[in-house]
Structure formats: C-alpha cells, structure tokens
PDB file of C-alpha atoms in Angstrom:
ATOM      1  CA  MET Y   1      85.167 123.736 111.033  1.00 47.00           C
ATOM      2  CA  PRO Y   2      83.105 127.002 109.435  1.00 49.00           C
ATOM      3  CA  ARG Y   3      82.109 126.091 106.157  1.00 51.00           C
ATOM      4  CA  SER Y   4      84.325 129.395 104.580  1.00 50.00           C
ATOM      5  CA  THR Y   5      86.832 128.387 105.860  1.00 50.00           C
ATOM      6  CA  THR Y   6      86.606 124.915 104.552  1.00 57.00           C
ATOM      7  CA  ALA Y   7      86.156 126.700 100.681  1.00 57.00           C
ATOM      8  CA  GLY Y   8      88.913 128.997 102.236  1.00 59.00           C
ATOM      9  CA  LEU Y   9      91.035 125.781 102.398  1.00 57.00           C
ATOM     10  CA  ARG Y  10      90.148 124.375  99.482  1.00 64.00           C
ATOM     11  CA  SER Y  11      91.200 126.996  97.514  1.00 68.00           C
ATOM     12  CA  ALA Y  12      94.528 127.506  99.925  1.00 64.00           C
ATOM     13  CA  TRP Y  13      95.493 124.315  99.050  1.00 61.00           C
ATOM     14  CA  LEU Y  14      95.468 124.611  94.930  1.00 70.00           C
ATOM     15  CA  ALA Y  15      97.409 127.440  95.557  1.00 70.00           C
ATOM     16  CA  GLN Y  16      99.645 125.593  97.855  1.00 64.00           C
ATOM     17  CA  ALA Y  17      99.887 122.709  95.020  1.00 68.00           C
ATOM     18  CA  GLN Y  18     100.875 124.742  91.912  1.00 70.00           C
ATOM     19  CA  SER Y  19     103.714 126.430  94.434  1.00 71.00           C
ATOM     20  CA  HIS Y  20     105.828 123.710  95.898  1.00 70.00           C
ATOM     21  CA  PRO Y  21     104.674 120.655  92.905  1.00 78.00           C
ATOM     22  CA  LEU Y  22     107.467 118.935  93.828  1.00 79.00           C
ATOM     23  CA  VAL Y  23     106.578 118.827  97.475  1.00 74.00           C
ATOM     24  CA  THR Y  24     102.601 118.233  96.446  1.00 77.00           C
ATOM     25  CA  GLY Y  25     104.185 115.040  94.144  1.00 80.00           C
ATOM     26  CA  GLY Y  26     106.059 113.344  96.717  1.00 77.00           C
ATOM     27  CA  LEU Y  27     102.664 113.644  98.985  1.00 76.00           C
ATOM     28  CA  MET Y  28     100.598 112.070  95.894  1.00 83.00           C
ATOM     29  CA  LEU Y  29     103.693 109.558  95.449  1.00 81.00           C
ATOM     30  CA  GLY Y  30     103.526 109.093  99.480  1.00 78.00           C
ATOM     31  CA  VAL Y  31      99.325 108.347  99.916  1.00 79.00           C
ATOM     32  CA  LEU Y  32      99.810 106.071  96.361  1.00 83.00           C
ATOM     33  CA  VAL Y  33     102.337 103.733  98.142  1.00 79.00           C
ATOM     34  CA  VAL Y  34     100.184 103.459 101.548  1.00 77.00           C
ATOM     35  CA  GLY Y  35      97.153 102.413  99.504  1.00 77.00           C
ATOM     36  CA  TRP Y  36      98.531 100.267  96.644  1.00 73.00           C
ATOM     37  CA  LEU Y  37     100.233  98.759 100.301  1.00 71.00           C
ATOM     38  CA  CYS Y  38      96.721  98.707 101.484  1.00 71.00           C
ATOM     39  CA  ALA Y  39      94.390  97.853  98.706  1.00 69.00           C
ATOM     40  CA  SER Y  40      96.984  94.783  97.672  1.00 62.00           C
ATOM     41  CA  SER Y  41      97.108  93.633 101.521  1.00 63.00           C
ATOM     42  CA  ILE Y  42      93.760  94.008 103.237  1.00 63.00           C
ATOM     43  CA  TYR Y  43      92.874  90.652 101.827  1.00 61.00           C
ATOM     44  CA  GLU Y  44      95.739  89.433 103.512  1.00 60.00           C
ATOM     45  CA  ALA Y  45      95.661  91.302 107.148  1.00 58.00           C
ATOM     46  CA  PHE Y  46      91.971  89.967 107.455  1.00 60.00           C
ATOM     47  CA  THR Y  47      91.629  86.716 106.767  1.00 60.00           C
ATOM     48  CA  GLY Y  48      92.755  83.119 108.183  1.00 55.00           C
ATOM     49  CA  SER Y  49      95.687  83.217 110.576  1.00 58.00           C
ATOM     50  CA  ASN Y  50      96.905  87.244 110.069  1.00 60.00           C
ATOM     51  CA  ARG Y  51      93.820  88.388 111.654  1.00 63.00           C
ATOM     52  CA  GLY Y  52      95.746  87.246 114.484  1.00 65.00           C
ATOM     53  CA  HIS Y  53      98.384  89.679 113.498  1.00 76.00           C
ATOM     54  CA  VAL Y  54      95.887  92.649 112.753  1.00 80.00           C
ATOM     55  CA  GLY Y  55      94.487  91.557 116.680  1.00 81.00           C
ATOM     56  CA  LEU Y  56      98.380  92.473 117.964  1.00 84.00           C
ATOM     57  CA  ALA Y  57      98.613  95.565 115.912  1.00 85.00           C
ATOM     58  CA  VAL Y  58      95.422  97.642 117.379  1.00 86.00           C
ATOM     59  CA  ALA Y  59      95.670  96.028 120.820  1.00 90.00           C
ATOM     60  CA  GLY Y  60      99.406  97.426 120.568  1.00 90.00           C
ATOM     61  CA  GLY Y  61      98.168 100.884 119.258  1.00 91.00           C
ATOM     62  CA  PHE Y  62      95.125 100.953 122.053  1.00 92.00           C
ATOM     63  CA  ALA Y  63      98.237 100.687 124.837  1.00 93.00           C
ATOM     64  CA  GLY Y  64      99.132 104.313 123.316  1.00 91.00           C
ATOM     65  CA  PHE Y  65      95.876 105.260 123.293  1.00 93.00           C
ATOM     66  CA  CYS Y  66      95.832 103.736 127.017  1.00 94.00           C
ATOM     67  CA  ALA Y  67      99.424 105.921 127.194  1.00 93.00           C
ATOM     68  CA  THR Y  68      98.075 109.123 126.242  1.00 91.00           C
ATOM     69  CA  ALA Y  69      95.161 108.723 127.956  1.00 93.00           C
ATOM     70  CA  LEU Y  70      97.354 108.317 131.393  1.00 94.00           C
ATOM     71  CA  GLY Y  71      99.621 111.174 130.417  1.00 91.00           C
ATOM     72  CA  ALA Y  72      96.738 113.926 129.700  1.00 90.00           C
ATOM     73  CA  LEU Y  73      95.157 112.303 132.936  1.00 92.00           C
ATOM     74  CA  ILE Y  74      98.036 113.484 135.226  1.00 90.00           C
ATOM     75  CA  ALA Y  75      98.202 116.688 133.653  1.00 86.00           C
ATOM     76  CA  GLY Y  76      94.410 116.949 135.218  1.00 85.00           C
ATOM     77  CA  VAL Y  77      95.117 115.682 138.100  1.00 85.00           C
ATOM     78  CA  PHE Y  78      98.455 118.140 138.763  1.00 79.00           C
ATOM     79  CA  GLY Y  79      97.165 121.479 136.578  1.00 69.00           C
ATOM     80  CA  ARG Y  80     100.484 122.637 135.832  1.00 75.00           C
ATOM     81  CA  VAL Y  81     103.855 121.377 134.791  1.00 76.00           C
ATOM     82  CA  SER Y  82     106.862 123.154 134.389  1.00 82.00           C
ATOM     83  CA  PRO Y  83     107.970 124.099 131.414  1.00 83.00           C
ATOM     84  CA  ARG Y  84     111.453 122.161 132.178  1.00 88.00           C
ATOM     85  CA  ALA Y  85     109.919 118.962 133.259  1.00 86.00           C
ATOM     86  CA  GLN Y  86     108.112 119.588 129.817  1.00 83.00           C
ATOM     87  CA  ASP Y  87     111.055 119.569 127.734  1.00 88.00           C
ATOM     88  CA  SER Y  88     112.339 116.788 129.938  1.00 91.00           C
ATOM     89  CA  MET Y  89     110.335 114.796 129.180  1.00 87.00           C
ATOM     90  CA  LEU Y  90     109.351 115.304 125.883  1.00 87.00           C
ATOM     91  CA  GLY Y  91     113.160 114.973 124.876  1.00 91.00           C
ATOM     92  CA  PHE Y  92     112.918 111.754 126.583  1.00 91.00           C
ATOM     93  CA  ALA Y  93     110.048 110.770 124.358  1.00 88.00           C
ATOM     94  CA  ALA Y  94     111.902 111.993 121.303  1.00 90.00           C
ATOM     95  CA  GLY Y  95     115.012 109.584 122.239  1.00 92.00           C
ATOM     96  CA  MET Y  96     112.904 106.414 122.467  1.00 90.00           C
ATOM     97  CA  MET Y  97     110.831 107.008 119.331  1.00 90.00           C
ATOM     98  CA  LEU Y  98     114.847 107.548 117.667  1.00 93.00           C
ATOM     99  CA  ALA Y  99     115.819 104.429 119.292  1.00 92.00           C
ATOM    100  CA  ALA Y 100     112.736 102.642 118.613  1.00 90.00           C
ATOM    101  CA  SER Y 101     113.271 104.058 114.749  1.00 91.00           C
ATOM    102  CA  ALA Y 102     116.695 102.470 114.669  1.00 92.00           C
ATOM    103  CA  PHE Y 103     116.173  99.392 116.422  1.00 90.00           C
ATOM    104  CA  SER Y 104     113.058  98.538 116.282  1.00 88.00           C
ATOM    105  CA  LEU Y 105     112.614  99.616 112.400  1.00 91.00           C
ATOM    106  CA  ILE Y 106     115.741  99.697 110.186  1.00 94.00           C
ATOM    107  CA  LEU Y 107     117.636  97.177 111.383  1.00 92.00           C
ATOM    108  CA  PRO Y 108     114.699  94.534 111.582  1.00 91.00           C
ATOM    109  CA  GLY Y 109     113.845  96.183 108.311  1.00 92.00           C
ATOM    110  CA  LEU Y 110     117.260  95.155 106.270  1.00 94.00           C
ATOM    111  CA  ASP Y 111     117.394  91.217 108.008  1.00 93.00           C
ATOM    112  CA  ALA Y 112     113.913  91.283 106.325  1.00 90.00           C
ATOM    113  CA  ALA Y 113     114.999  92.243 102.894  1.00 93.00           C
ATOM    114  CA  GLN Y 114     118.552  91.136 103.062  1.00 93.00           C
ATOM    115  CA  THR Y 115     116.799  87.262 103.646  1.00 90.00           C
ATOM    116  CA  LEU Y 116     114.583  88.405 100.159  1.00 88.00           C
ATOM    117  CA  VAL Y 117     117.047  90.303  98.131  1.00 87.00           C
ATOM    118  CA  GLY Y 118     120.270  88.057  99.114  1.00 83.00           C
ATOM    119  CA  SER Y 119     122.585  91.868  99.384  1.00 82.00           C
ATOM    120  CA  GLY Y 120     122.947  94.061 101.967  1.00 83.00           C
ATOM    121  CA  PRO Y 121     123.169  96.758  99.488  1.00 90.00           C
ATOM    122  CA  ALA Y 122     119.602  95.969  97.505  1.00 93.00           C
ATOM    123  CA  ALA Y 123     118.436  95.739 101.028  1.00 93.00           C
ATOM    124  CA  ALA Y 124     119.394  98.799 102.328  1.00 94.00           C
ATOM    125  CA  GLY Y 125     118.222 100.322  98.980  1.00 94.00           C
ATOM    126  CA  VAL Y 126     114.822  98.851  99.996  1.00 93.00           C
ATOM    127  CA  VAL Y 127     114.613  99.975 103.374  1.00 95.00           C
ATOM    128  CA  VAL Y 128     116.173 103.793 102.757  1.00 95.00           C
ATOM    129  CA  LEU Y 129     113.540 103.714  99.703  1.00 93.00           C
ATOM    130  CA  GLY Y 130     110.711 102.813 102.171  1.00 92.00           C
ATOM    131  CA  MET Y 131     112.116 105.431 104.379  1.00 94.00           C
ATOM    132  CA  ALA Y 132     112.079 108.075 101.710  1.00 93.00           C
ATOM    133  CA  LEU Y 133     108.560 107.411 100.828  1.00 90.00           C
ATOM    134  CA  GLY Y 134     107.660 108.413 104.824  1.00 89.00           C
ATOM    135  CA  VAL Y 135     109.533 111.862 104.713  1.00 90.00           C
ATOM    136  CA  LEU Y 136     107.987 112.774 101.467  1.00 88.00           C
ATOM    137  CA  LEU Y 137     104.752 111.889 102.886  1.00 85.00           C
ATOM    138  CA  MET Y 138     105.116 113.245 106.568  1.00 86.00           C
ATOM    139  CA  LEU Y 139     107.228 116.666 104.533  1.00 84.00           C
ATOM    140  CA  GLY Y 140     103.227 116.629 102.066  1.00 81.00           C
ATOM    141  CA  LEU Y 141     101.767 116.285 105.066  1.00 79.00           C
ATOM    142  CA  ASP Y 142     103.549 119.286 106.522  1.00 78.00           C
ATOM    143  CA  TYR Y 143     103.091 121.504 103.806  1.00 75.00           C
ATOM    144  CA  PHE Y 144      98.846 121.102 103.338  1.00 73.00           C
ATOM    145  CA  THR Y 145      97.569 120.679 107.119  1.00 72.00           C
ATOM    146  CA  PRO Y 146      97.009 123.561 108.785  1.00 64.00           C
ATOM    147  CA  HIS Y 147      99.035 123.522 112.493  1.00 56.00           C
ATOM    148  CA  MET Y 148     101.596 125.170 114.345  1.00 58.00           C
ATOM    149  CA  HIS Y 149     105.292 124.711 114.811  1.00 56.00           C
ATOM    150  CA  ALA Y 150     106.351 125.626 118.422  1.00 50.00           C
ATOM    151  CA  GLN Y 151     109.025 128.232 117.023  1.00 50.00           C
ATOM    152  CA  SER Y 152     108.238 128.827 113.847  1.00 51.00           C
ATOM    153  CA  GLY Y 153     104.251 129.460 114.214  1.00 53.00           C
ATOM    154  CA  LEU Y 154     101.246 129.156 111.902  1.00 54.00           C
ATOM    155  CA  ARG Y 155     102.212 125.995 109.164  1.00 54.00           C
ATOM    156  CA  GLY Y 156     100.467 125.227 106.362  1.00 52.00           C
ATOM    157  CA  PRO Y 157      97.358 126.847 104.310  1.00 51.00           C
ATOM    158  CA  GLU Y 158      94.856 129.202 105.909  1.00 48.00           C
ATOM    159  CA  SER Y 159      96.066 127.722 109.518  1.00 49.00           C
ATOM    160  CA  ALA Y 160      95.816 131.820 110.431  1.00 46.00           C
ATOM    161  CA  ARG Y 161      91.893 131.852 109.888  1.00 51.00           C
ATOM    162  CA  VAL Y 162      91.789 128.038 111.638  1.00 51.00           C
ATOM    163  CA  ASN Y 163      90.656 128.120 115.598  1.00 51.00           C
ATOM    164  CA  GLY Y 164      93.704 127.187 118.059  1.00 53.00           C
ATOM    165  CA  VAL Y 165      91.827 123.969 119.583  1.00 59.00           C
ATOM    166  CA  TRP Y 166      91.462 122.494 115.774  1.00 61.00           C
ATOM    167  CA  LEU Y 167      95.504 123.530 115.349  1.00 62.00           C
ATOM    168  CA  PHE Y 168      96.964 122.135 117.773  1.00 61.00           C
ATOM    169  CA  VAL Y 169      93.865 118.558 117.290  1.00 67.00           C
ATOM    170  CA  LEU Y 170      96.080 118.339 113.258  1.00 68.00           C
ATOM    171  CA  THR Y 171      99.479 119.451 115.185  1.00 69.00           C
ATOM    172  CA  ILE Y 172      98.850 115.760 117.375  1.00 72.00           C
ATOM    173  CA  VAL Y 173      96.916 114.196 114.859  1.00 73.00           C
ATOM    174  CA  LEU Y 174     100.428 114.644 112.403  1.00 74.00           C
ATOM    175  CA  HIS Y 175     102.606 113.297 115.721  1.00 75.00           C
ATOM    176  CA  ASN Y 176     100.602 110.402 116.734  1.00 83.00           C
ATOM    177  CA  LEU Y 177     100.301 108.876 112.874  1.00 84.00           C
ATOM    178  CA  PRO Y 178     103.774 107.577 112.365  1.00 87.00           C
ATOM    179  CA  GLU Y 179     103.798 106.355 116.161  1.00 88.00           C
ATOM    180  CA  GLY Y 180     100.670 103.743 115.349  1.00 89.00           C
ATOM    181  CA  MET Y 181     101.901 103.192 112.141  1.00 88.00           C
ATOM    182  CA  ALA Y 182     105.222 101.836 113.451  1.00 89.00           C
ATOM    183  CA  VAL Y 183     102.921  99.462 116.090  1.00 91.00           C
ATOM    184  CA  GLY Y 184     100.661  98.236 113.002  1.00 87.00           C
ATOM    185  CA  VAL Y 185     104.577  97.261 110.861  1.00 88.00           C
ATOM    186  CA  SER Y 186     106.613  95.977 113.650  1.00 87.00           C
ATOM    187  CA  LEU Y 187     103.170  93.667 114.281  1.00 86.00           C
ATOM    188  CA  SER Y 188     102.010  92.908 111.578  1.00 79.00           C
ATOM    189  CA  ASN Y 189     103.878  89.349 111.133  1.00 77.00           C
ATOM    190  CA  GLY Y 190     103.144  88.851 114.280  1.00 74.00           C
ATOM    191  CA  ASP Y 191     106.683  88.666 115.612  1.00 76.00           C
ATOM    192  CA  LEU Y 192     106.316  90.418 119.263  1.00 80.00           C
ATOM    193  CA  GLY Y 193     110.550  89.779 119.045  1.00 79.00           C
ATOM    194  CA  VAL Y 194     110.306  93.244 116.840  1.00 79.00           C
ATOM    195  CA  GLY Y 195     106.910  94.408 117.892  1.00 84.00           C
ATOM    196  CA  LEU Y 196     107.015  94.178 121.728  1.00 87.00           C
ATOM    197  CA  PRO Y 197     109.932  96.103 122.325  1.00 87.00           C
ATOM    198  CA  LEU Y 198     108.620  98.966 120.218  1.00 88.00           C
ATOM    199  CA  THR Y 199     104.894  98.859 121.454  1.00 90.00           C
ATOM    200  CA  SER Y 200     106.537  99.115 124.806  1.00 90.00           C
ATOM    201  CA  ALA Y 201     108.824 101.935 123.811  1.00 88.00           C
ATOM    202  CA  ILE Y 202     106.011 103.781 122.113  1.00 89.00           C
ATOM    203  CA  ALA Y 203     103.449 103.224 125.461  1.00 91.00           C
ATOM    204  CA  ILE Y 204     106.035 104.400 127.672  1.00 90.00           C
ATOM    205  CA  GLN Y 205     106.239 107.982 125.452  1.00 86.00           C
ATOM    206  CA  ASP Y 206     102.778 108.540 125.085  1.00 89.00           C
ATOM    207  CA  ILE Y 207     102.856 109.406 128.961  1.00 90.00           C
ATOM    208  CA  PRO Y 208     104.934 112.464 128.900  1.00 85.00           C
ATOM    209  CA  GLU Y 209     103.319 113.413 125.033  1.00 85.00           C
ATOM    210  CA  GLY Y 210      99.762 112.983 126.481  1.00 87.00           C
ATOM    211  CA  LEU Y 211     100.478 114.979 129.600  1.00 87.00           C
ATOM    212  CA  ALA Y 212     102.134 118.084 127.540  1.00 82.00           C
ATOM    213  CA  VAL Y 213      99.254 118.137 125.225  1.00 83.00           C
ATOM    214  CA  ALA Y 214      96.920 118.351 128.057  1.00 86.00           C
ATOM    215  CA  VAL Y 215      99.154 121.416 129.605  1.00 84.00           C
ATOM    216  CA  ALA Y 216      99.409 123.067 125.483  1.00 78.00           C
ATOM    217  CA  LEU Y 217      95.647 123.086 125.462  1.00 81.00           C
ATOM    218  CA  ARG Y 218      95.582 124.765 128.905  1.00 81.00           C
ATOM    219  CA  ALA Y 219      97.461 127.366 128.067  1.00 76.00           C
ATOM    220  CA  ILE Y 220      95.570 128.242 125.155  1.00 72.00           C
ATOM    221  CA  GLY Y 221      92.618 128.842 127.201  1.00 76.00           C
ATOM    222  CA  LEU Y 222      90.743 125.629 127.467  1.00 80.00           C
ATOM    223  CA  THR Y 223      89.519 124.078 131.016  1.00 85.00           C
ATOM    224  CA  ARG Y 224      91.237 121.033 132.450  1.00 87.00           C
ATOM    225  CA  ARG Y 225      88.296 119.236 131.468  1.00 89.00           C
ATOM    226  CA  GLN Y 226      88.789 120.389 127.737  1.00 87.00           C
ATOM    227  CA  ALA Y 227      91.821 119.789 127.987  1.00 86.00           C
ATOM    228  CA  VAL Y 228      92.336 116.591 129.192  1.00 89.00           C
ATOM    229  CA  LEU Y 229      89.421 115.018 127.141  1.00 90.00           C
ATOM    230  CA  ILE Y 230      90.709 116.494 123.172  1.00 87.00           C
ATOM    231  CA  ALA Y 231      94.122 115.367 124.744  1.00 87.00           C
ATOM    232  CA  ILE Y 232      92.787 111.635 125.659  1.00 90.00           C
ATOM    233  CA  GLY Y 233      90.924 112.299 121.957  1.00 87.00           C
ATOM    234  CA  SER Y 234      94.381 112.326 120.269  1.00 84.00           C
ATOM    235  CA  GLY Y 235      95.570 109.035 121.114  1.00 88.00           C
ATOM    236  CA  LEU Y 236      92.873 107.672 118.734  1.00 87.00           C
ATOM    237  CA  MET Y 237      95.408 108.109 115.762  1.00 87.00           C
ATOM    238  CA  GLU Y 238      97.425 105.991 117.269  1.00 90.00           C
ATOM    239  CA  PRO Y 239      94.714 102.126 116.536  1.00 90.00           C
ATOM    240  CA  LEU Y 240      93.843 104.091 113.402  1.00 87.00           C
ATOM    241  CA  GLY Y 241      97.550 104.424 112.410  1.00 87.00           C
ATOM    242  CA  ALA Y 242      98.419 101.010 113.858  1.00 88.00           C
ATOM    243  CA  LEU Y 243      95.762  99.536 110.724  1.00 85.00           C
ATOM    244  CA  ILE Y 244      97.156 101.162 108.462  1.00 84.00           C
ATOM    245  CA  GLY Y 245     100.509  99.628 109.258  1.00 85.00           C
ATOM    246  CA  VAL Y 246      99.601  96.050 109.701  1.00 84.00           C
ATOM    247  CA  GLY Y 247      97.809  97.140 105.897  1.00 79.00           C
ATOM    248  CA  MET Y 248     100.564  97.849 104.576  1.00 79.00           C
ATOM    249  CA  ALA Y 249     102.773  95.364 105.132  1.00 78.00           C
ATOM    250  CA  SER Y 250     100.548  92.277 105.023  1.00 70.00           C
ATOM    251  CA  GLY Y 251     100.888  91.774 101.879  1.00 68.00           C
ATOM    252  CA  TYR Y 252     103.750  91.604  98.760  1.00 73.00           C
ATOM    253  CA  ALA Y 253     106.969  89.769 101.184  1.00 77.00           C
ATOM    254  CA  LEU Y 254     108.956  93.199 100.294  1.00 83.00           C
ATOM    255  CA  ALA Y 255     106.209  95.121 101.359  1.00 83.00           C
ATOM    256  CA  TYR Y 256     107.117  94.539 104.958  1.00 86.00           C
ATOM    257  CA  PRO Y 257     110.985  95.842 104.250  1.00 90.00           C
ATOM    258  CA  VAL Y 258     109.228  99.038 102.981  1.00 89.00           C
ATOM    259  CA  SER Y 259     106.637  99.794 105.397  1.00 89.00           C
ATOM    260  CA  MET Y 260     108.974  99.133 108.339  1.00 91.00           C
ATOM    261  CA  GLY Y 261     111.736 101.870 106.993  1.00 93.00           C
ATOM    262  CA  LEU Y 262     108.504 103.909 105.778  1.00 91.00           C
ATOM    263  CA  ALA Y 263     107.639 103.859 109.377  1.00 90.00           C
ATOM    264  CA  ALA Y 264     111.165 104.512 110.254  1.00 92.00           C
ATOM    265  CA  GLY Y 265     111.548 107.813 107.964  1.00 92.00           C
ATOM    266  CA  ALA Y 266     107.938 109.532 108.938  1.00 90.00           C
ATOM    267  CA  MET Y 267     108.950 108.808 112.804  1.00 90.00           C
ATOM    268  CA  ILE Y 268     113.012 110.100 112.821  1.00 92.00           C
ATOM    269  CA  PHE Y 269     110.797 113.804 110.252  1.00 90.00           C
ATOM    270  CA  VAL Y 270     108.515 114.051 113.069  1.00 87.00           C
ATOM    271  CA  VAL Y 271     111.356 113.888 115.505  1.00 89.00           C
ATOM    272  CA  SER Y 272     113.745 116.310 114.100  1.00 89.00           C
ATOM    273  CA  HIS Y 273     110.759 118.317 112.600  1.00 83.00           C
ATOM    274  CA  GLU Y 274     108.430 119.055 115.781  1.00 81.00           C
ATOM    275  CA  VAL Y 275     109.400 117.515 119.219  1.00 84.00           C
ATOM    276  CA  ILE Y 276     113.451 118.340 119.900  1.00 88.00           C
ATOM    277  CA  PRO Y 277     112.339 122.382 118.452  1.00 85.00           C
ATOM    278  CA  GLU Y 278     109.334 122.497 120.977  1.00 81.00           C
ATOM    279  CA  THR Y 279     112.021 121.086 123.107  1.00 86.00           C
ATOM    280  CA  HIS Y 280     114.548 123.469 122.522  1.00 86.00           C
ATOM    281  CA  ARG Y 281     112.360 126.615 122.820  1.00 81.00           C
ATOM    282  CA  ASN Y 282     112.303 127.239 126.412  1.00 81.00           C
ATOM    283  CA  GLY Y 283     116.150 127.280 126.678  1.00 83.00           C
ATOM    284  CA  HIS Y 284     116.383 123.942 128.343  1.00 86.00           C
ATOM    285  CA  GLU Y 285     118.756 122.278 125.867  1.00 91.00           C
ATOM    286  CA  THR Y 286     120.684 120.753 127.966  1.00 93.00           C
ATOM    287  CA  PHE Y 287     117.646 118.806 130.483  1.00 93.00           C
ATOM    288  CA  ALA Y 288     116.463 118.280 127.276  1.00 92.00           C
ATOM    289  CA  THR Y 289     118.965 116.679 125.508  1.00 95.00           C
ATOM    290  CA  VAL Y 290     120.099 114.524 128.634  1.00 95.00           C
ATOM    291  CA  GLY Y 291     116.182 113.278 129.007  1.00 93.00           C
ATOM    292  CA  LEU Y 292     116.648 112.103 125.004  1.00 94.00           C
ATOM    293  CA  MET Y 293     119.678 110.197 126.273  1.00 96.00           C
ATOM    294  CA  ILE Y 294     118.056 108.144 129.099  1.00 95.00           C
ATOM    295  CA  GLY Y 295     115.083 107.800 126.614  1.00 92.00           C
ATOM    296  CA  PHE Y 296     117.447 106.352 123.596  1.00 94.00           C
ATOM    297  CA  GLY Y 297     119.290 104.552 126.450  1.00 94.00           C
ATOM    298  CA  VAL Y 298     116.054 103.059 128.005  1.00 91.00           C
ATOM    299  CA  MET Y 299     114.717 101.699 124.557  1.00 90.00           C
ATOM    300  CA  MET Y 300     118.027  99.995 123.461  1.00 89.00           C
ATOM    301  CA  PHE Y 301     117.655  98.233 126.705  1.00 89.00           C
ATOM    302  CA  LEU Y 302     113.749  97.342 126.513  1.00 85.00           C
ATOM    303  CA  ASP Y 303     114.803  96.525 122.701  1.00 83.00           C
ATOM    304  CA  THR Y 304     117.787  93.887 124.327  1.00 82.00           C
ATOM    305  CA  ALA Y 305     115.357  92.705 126.960  1.00 81.00           C
ATOM    306  CA  LEU Y 306     111.999  92.519 125.035  1.00 77.00           C
ATOM    307  CA  GLY Y 307     113.330  90.999 121.592  1.00 63.00           C
TER     308      GLY Y 307
END
C-alpha cells in the first residue's frame, strides 16, 4: 500500500478505537488470549511427541490451500460461473462450515472439557467462553480491517482509499484465517477422529470458495491470470491459521476445549456475517439454502464415516 494510505490507516485506527471502545477492548482481549495460549504452549507444540501434531496441522492447512488453488484453477479454465451456481456453491460451503463447527469443534470440545472439569454445565461454560473469544476476535478484526461486505459495501477504516484488490485480499484473510485455526486446533492432540472429518470438510468447501474468489476478482477488472494467482495465494492463510490453532491448543489441558470453542465461534461468525449474506444478495436464496442443507448433510456424513 502507498505510504500515505498506511499513515491514513494509523490515524483512522486510532479514531476507530476511540469511537468503538467496547469492540476495541474485545479485540485486544481476543488477541491477548490467543497470544498467551500460543506463548504458553510454544515449547510443548514444537518439541517431543507433539512435533508430529504440528506436522499434521500444517498438512491439514496445506490441504485447504490445495483445495483453494483447485477452485481458482477451475475458475481460470471455465472463465465464468453463473451467479446462481456461485451462490449455491457458497451455500454448500456455509453448510459444511456450520456442521463442522458443531460436530467437529463444539461437541469434541464439550467432551474434552467435561473430562477436565467433571461437570456438564461447567464444560459448556468453558466452550462458550472460547466461542465468545472467537466472536470478539473476528468482530474486532471486522471493525479494524479495511474490506468489502457483500451487502453493506466498504467496511473498516480508510477502506474507500484502499485499492479494490487489497480490499478483496483482506476480506479473504478474514475468511480463511478461522478455517485454518479450526484445522490446527482439531489436530493439535493428534486425534484423527476429530481432525480428519473437519480437515476434509474444510478442504471440500475450499474448492467453491477458491472458485468464487477468482470469479469475484475477475469482476473488479483483474485479468484471468491475476485473479487465479491471487485466489491461489489467499489459501496460504490456511496453513498459517493452522499453526496458530495448534499453538493455541497444545499447552494447558483446558486450552484445548477453549480453543475448540474459539475456532467454532470464529467460523460461525464468518458464516453468518460474510458467507450467507453473500449468497442472498442476488436473489438466489432458495438455491443457496438448498446448498447449505446439502453441505450440512455431507459434513454430518463425513463426521460419522471418518470419525
């Protein structure tokens, strides 16, 4: 970004923080908790027997990257996809993300928390605390990151001065980061019964997402090659998010269910805040909803078959 834009962003961030103190506090709390969890477990995560778990998490993140790249390449080959097909595919992705949050994050998180605290209500409280932290983190990033919403348009400080390509890139970052974190958290203890269904679901739904991103970039004037390359690059957020996720969940025993809840809360926020509004803005609500239900069912099947 130009230096003038960067300086303007700093001033705008300060103004944004002053005008939204609660959101600012929530973002700072979320970042501090994630940083503390990662810092407290960095030795455990990257030494001894846990080293293999890090490898699994990174491999899961790269599976999402490869799936995103595949979707982008499909868009490059076919050039144009009808809005109805895009909305149906994004609805399918939303359904898989919702089901993955429930079956592969929240339920295993509840089981793990109950083993540690010995009480159902207390276990639910632990996971809900994690979900709240995930929502605070994503809400803060949504307020402070210049990006573009499907229905409400430009969001974040100085977004009107940021190049349209950068707005899309930052939007994709907000979308892909919690997916990678979810993969990392689910594989942080080496339990493939939890991690494999979720990683498979994320990878499957990344294909239509990568396609949709490439098509959207073409719509704002990029060449087919530029759109495909940027869409492929956006998938790199998944292995990075996976590293953050495995770092969060590898320390204290209670960090695992808290991190499961955090990843679930972040993913549900993205689905409700970004994906579903995108699928409904072109008048294809029925097709998007059918796609969502199919995606939910596919993820439920994967969780049963691979878990």
